[in-house]
Amino acid sequence: MILETLRVSGTSRPNAIAGAIAALLRSQGQVEIQAIGPAAVNQAVKALAIARGYLVGDRLDLYTQPEFVKLDVHEEERTAVRFFVQGIPAPTAPQG
């Protein structure tokens, strides 16, 4: 299975990114998010928080591992934050 990559910018709408994250976690179980710069990382983190809410009805949650990676953008090396995101079963509430 090919890992889908979402590229987030500082002007990306967190709700739209969250919808894409939730859809990919439902269909593929994982997604990669790349963000370059503090504004983009901020939008990505907000999108992850919103996506968790979108997944509640599916009894899913998400788990992410952020890391720094080097990307070539227009023949220039840039440092990005890469979030590898996996869908996991949501914890069940204790009974009683």
CSV table of N, CA, C and O in Angstrom, one decimal, residues 18-71:
chain,number,residue,atom,x,y,z
A,18,ALA,N,-7.8,18.1,8.6
A,18,ALA,CA,-8.3,17.1,9.5
A,18,ALA,C,-9.3,16.2,8.8
A,18,ALA,O,-9.2,15.0,9.1
A,19,GLY,N,-10.1,16.7,7.9
A,19,GLY,CA,-11.0,15.8,7.1
A,19,GLY,C,-10.2,14.8,6.3
A,19,GLY,O,-10.6,13.6,6.2
A,20,ALA,N,-9.2,15.3,5.7
A,20,ALA,CA,-8.3,14.4,4.8
A,20,ALA,C,-7.6,13.4,5.7
A,20,ALA,O,-7.5,12.2,5.3
A,21,ILE,N,-7.1,13.8,6.8
A,21,ILE,CA,-6.5,12.9,7.8
A,21,ILE,C,-7.4,11.8,8.2
A,21,ILE,O,-7.1,10.6,8.1
A,22,ALA,N,-8.6,12.2,8.6
A,22,ALA,CA,-9.6,11.2,9.1
A,22,ALA,C,-10.0,10.2,8.0
A,22,ALA,O,-10.1,9.0,8.2
A,23,ALA,N,-10.2,10.8,6.8
A,23,ALA,CA,-10.6,9.9,5.6
A,23,ALA,C,-9.5,8.9,5.3
A,23,ALA,O,-9.8,7.7,5.1
A,24,LEU,N,-8.3,9.3,5.3
A,24,LEU,CA,-7.2,8.4,5.0
A,24,LEU,C,-7.0,7.4,6.1
A,24,LEU,O,-6.6,6.2,5.8
A,25,LEU,N,-7.1,7.8,7.4
A,25,LEU,CA,-7.0,6.8,8.4
A,25,LEU,C,-8.1,5.8,8.4
A,25,LEU,O,-7.9,4.6,8.6
A,26,ARG,N,-9.3,6.2,8.0
A,26,ARG,CA,-10.4,5.2,7.9
A,26,ARG,C,-10.2,4.3,6.7
A,26,ARG,O,-10.4,3.1,6.8
A,27,SER,N,-9.7,4.8,5.6
A,27,SER,CA,-9.5,3.9,4.4
A,27,SER,C,-8.2,3.2,4.3
A,27,SER,O,-8.2,2.0,3.8
A,28,GLN,N,-7.1,3.8,4.8
A,28,GLN,CA,-5.8,3.2,4.6
A,28,GLN,C,-5.1,2.9,6.0
A,28,GLN,O,-4.1,2.2,6.0
A,29,GLY,N,-5.6,3.5,7.1
A,29,GLY,CA,-5.0,3.2,8.4
A,29,GLY,C,-3.8,4.0,8.7
A,29,GLY,O,-3.3,4.0,9.8
A,30,GLN,N,-3.3,4.8,7.7
A,30,GLN,CA,-2.1,5.6,8.0
A,30,GLN,C,-1.9,6.7,7.0
A,30,GLN,O,-2.5,6.6,5.9
A,31,VAL,N,-1.2,7.7,7.4
A,31,VAL,CA,-0.9,8.9,6.5
A,31,VAL,C,0.3,9.6,7.0
A,31,VAL,O,0.7,9.5,8.2
A,32,GLU,N,1.0,10.2,6.1
A,32,GLU,CA,2.2,11.0,6.4
A,32,GLU,C,1.8,12.5,6.2
A,32,GLU,O,1.2,12.8,5.2
A,33,ILE,N,2.2,13.3,7.1
A,33,ILE,CA,2.0,14.8,7.0
A,33,ILE,C,3.4,15.4,7.0
A,33,ILE,O,4.2,15.1,7.9
A,34,GLN,N,3.6,16.4,6.1
A,34,GLN,CA,4.8,17.1,6.0
A,34,GLN,C,4.5,18.6,6.2
A,34,GLN,O,3.6,19.1,5.6
A,35,ALA,N,5.3,19.3,7.1
A,35,ALA,CA,5.1,20.7,7.3
A,35,ALA,C,6.5,21.4,7.4
A,35,ALA,O,7.4,20.9,8.1
A,36,ILE,N,6.6,22.5,6.6
A,36,ILE,CA,7.9,23.3,6.7
A,36,ILE,C,7.6,24.6,7.3
A,36,ILE,O,6.7,25.4,6.8
A,37,GLY,N,8.3,24.9,8.4
A,37,GLY,CA,8.1,26.2,9.0
A,37,GLY,C,7.1,26.1,10.2
A,37,GLY,O,6.3,25.3,10.3
A,38,PRO,N,7.3,27.1,11.1
A,38,PRO,CA,6.5,27.0,12.4
A,38,PRO,C,5.0,27.2,12.1
A,38,PRO,O,4.2,26.6,12.8
A,39,ALA,N,4.6,28.1,11.2
A,39,ALA,CA,3.1,28.2,10.9
A,39,ALA,C,2.5,27.0,10.4
A,39,ALA,O,1.4,26.6,10.7
A,40,ALA,N,3.3,26.3,9.5
A,40,ALA,CA,2.8,25.0,8.9
A,40,ALA,C,2.7,23.9,10.0
A,40,ALA,O,1.7,23.2,10.0
A,41,VAL,N,3.7,23.8,10.8
A,41,VAL,CA,3.6,22.8,11.9
A,41,VAL,C,2.4,23.1,12.8
A,41,VAL,O,1.7,22.2,13.3
A,42,ASN,N,2.2,24.4,13.1
A,42,ASN,CA,1.0,24.8,14.0
A,42,ASN,C,-0.3,24.3,13.3
A,42,ASN,O,-1.1,23.7,14.0
A,43,GLN,N,-0.4,24.5,12.0
A,43,GLN,CA,-1.6,24.1,11.3
A,43,GLN,C,-1.8,22.6,11.3
A,43,GLN,O,-2.9,22.1,11.5
A,44,ALA,N,-0.7,21.9,11.2
A,44,ALA,CA,-0.7,20.4,11.2
A,44,ALA,C,-1.1,19.9,12.5
A,44,ALA,O,-1.9,19.0,12.6
A,45,VAL,N,-0.6,20.5,13.6
A,45,VAL,CA,-0.9,20.0,15.0
A,45,VAL,C,-2.4,20.3,15.2
A,45,VAL,O,-3.1,19.4,15.8
A,46,LYS,N,-2.9,21.4,14.9
A,46,LYS,CA,-4.3,21.7,15.0
A,46,LYS,C,-5.2,20.7,14.3
A,46,LYS,O,-6.2,20.2,14.8
A,47,ALA,N,-4.8,20.4,13.0
A,47,ALA,CA,-5.5,19.4,12.2
A,47,ALA,C,-5.5,18.1,12.9
A,47,ALA,O,-6.6,17.4,12.8
A,48,LEU,N,-4.4,17.6,13.5
A,48,LEU,CA,-4.4,16.3,14.1
A,48,LEU,C,-5.4,16.3,15.3
A,48,LEU,O,-6.1,15.3,15.5
A,49,ALA,N,-5.4,17.4,16.1
A,49,ALA,CA,-6.4,17.5,17.2
A,49,ALA,C,-7.8,17.4,16.7
A,49,ALA,O,-8.6,16.7,17.3
A,50,ILE,N,-8.1,18.2,15.6
A,50,ILE,CA,-9.5,18.2,15.1
A,50,ILE,C,-9.8,16.8,14.5
A,50,ILE,O,-10.9,16.3,14.7
A,51,ALA,N,-8.9,16.1,13.9
A,51,ALA,CA,-9.1,14.8,13.3
A,51,ALA,C,-9.5,13.8,14.3
A,51,ALA,O,-10.3,12.9,14.1
A,52,ARG,N,-8.9,13.9,15.5
A,52,ARG,CA,-9.3,13.0,16.6
A,52,ARG,C,-10.8,13.1,16.9
A,52,ARG,O,-11.4,12.0,17.1
A,53,GLY,N,-11.3,14.3,16.9
A,53,GLY,CA,-12.8,14.4,17.1
A,53,GLY,C,-13.6,13.8,15.9
A,53,GLY,O,-14.6,13.3,16.2
A,54,TYR,N,-13.1,14.0,14.7
A,54,TYR,CA,-13.8,13.4,13.5
A,54,TYR,C,-13.8,11.9,13.6
A,54,TYR,O,-14.7,11.2,13.0
A,55,LEU,N,-12.9,11.2,14.3
A,55,LEU,CA,-12.7,9.8,14.3
A,55,LEU,C,-13.5,9.1,15.4
A,55,LEU,O,-13.7,7.9,15.5
A,56,VAL,N,-14.0,9.9,16.4
A,56,VAL,CA,-14.7,9.3,17.6
A,56,VAL,C,-15.8,8.4,17.2
A,56,VAL,O,-16.0,7.3,17.7
A,57,GLY,N,-16.7,8.9,16.3
A,57,GLY,CA,-17.8,8.1,15.9
A,57,GLY,C,-17.5,6.7,15.2
A,57,GLY,O,-18.3,5.8,15.2
A,58,ASP,N,-16.2,6.6,14.7
A,58,ASP,CA,-15.8,5.4,14.1
A,58,ASP,C,-15.0,4.5,15.1
A,58,ASP,O,-14.4,3.5,14.7
A,59,ARG,N,-15.0,4.9,16.4
A,59,ARG,CA,-14.3,4.3,17.4
A,59,ARG,C,-12.8,4.1,17.1
A,59,ARG,O,-12.1,3.1,17.3
A,60,LEU,N,-12.3,5.2,16.5
A,60,LEU,CA,-10.8,5.3,16.1
A,60,LEU,C,-10.2,6.4,16.8
A,60,LEU,O,-10.8,7.4,17.2
A,61,ASP,N,-8.9,6.3,17.0
A,61,ASP,CA,-8.1,7.4,17.5
A,61,ASP,C,-6.8,7.4,16.6
A,61,ASP,O,-6.7,6.6,15.7
A,62,LEU,N,-5.9,8.3,16.9
A,62,LEU,CA,-4.7,8.3,16.1
A,62,LEU,C,-3.5,8.4,17.0
A,62,LEU,O,-3.5,8.8,18.2
A,63,TYR,N,-2.4,7.9,16.4
A,63,TYR,CA,-1.1,7.9,17.1
A,63,TYR,C,-0.1,8.5,16.1
A,63,TYR,O,-0.2,8.2,14.9
A,64,THR,N,0.8,9.4,16.5
A,64,THR,CA,1.7,10.0,15.6
A,64,THR,C,3.1,10.0,16.2
A,64,THR,O,3.3,10.1,17.4
A,65,GLN,N,4.1,9.9,15.3
A,65,GLN,CA,5.5,10.0,15.6
A,65,GLN,C,6.1,11.2,14.8
A,65,GLN,O,6.3,11.0,13.6
A,66,PRO,N,6.3,12.3,15.4
A,66,PRO,CA,6.9,13.4,14.6
A,66,PRO,C,8.5,13.2,14.5
A,66,PRO,O,9.1,12.7,15.5
A,67,GLU,N,9.0,13.7,13.4
A,67,GLU,CA,10.5,13.7,13.3
A,67,GLU,C,10.9,14.8,12.3
A,67,GLU,O,10.1,15.2,11.5
A,68,PHE,N,12.1,15.2,12.4
A,68,PHE,CA,12.7,16.1,11.4
A,68,PHE,C,13.2,15.4,10.2
A,68,PHE,O,13.9,14.3,10.4
A,69,VAL,N,13.0,15.9,9.0
A,69,VAL,CA,13.5,15.3,7.8
A,69,VAL,C,14.0,16.4,6.9
A,69,VAL,O,13.6,17.6,7.0
A,70,LYS,N,14.9,16.1,6.0
A,70,LYS,CA,15.4,17.0,5.0
A,70,LYS,C,14.6,16.8,3.7
A,70,LYS,O,14.5,15.6,3.2
A,71,LEU,N,14.1,17.8,3.1
A,71,LEU,CA,13.4,17.7,1.9
A,71,LEU,C,14.0,18.7,0.8
A,71,LEU,O,14.5,19.7,1.2
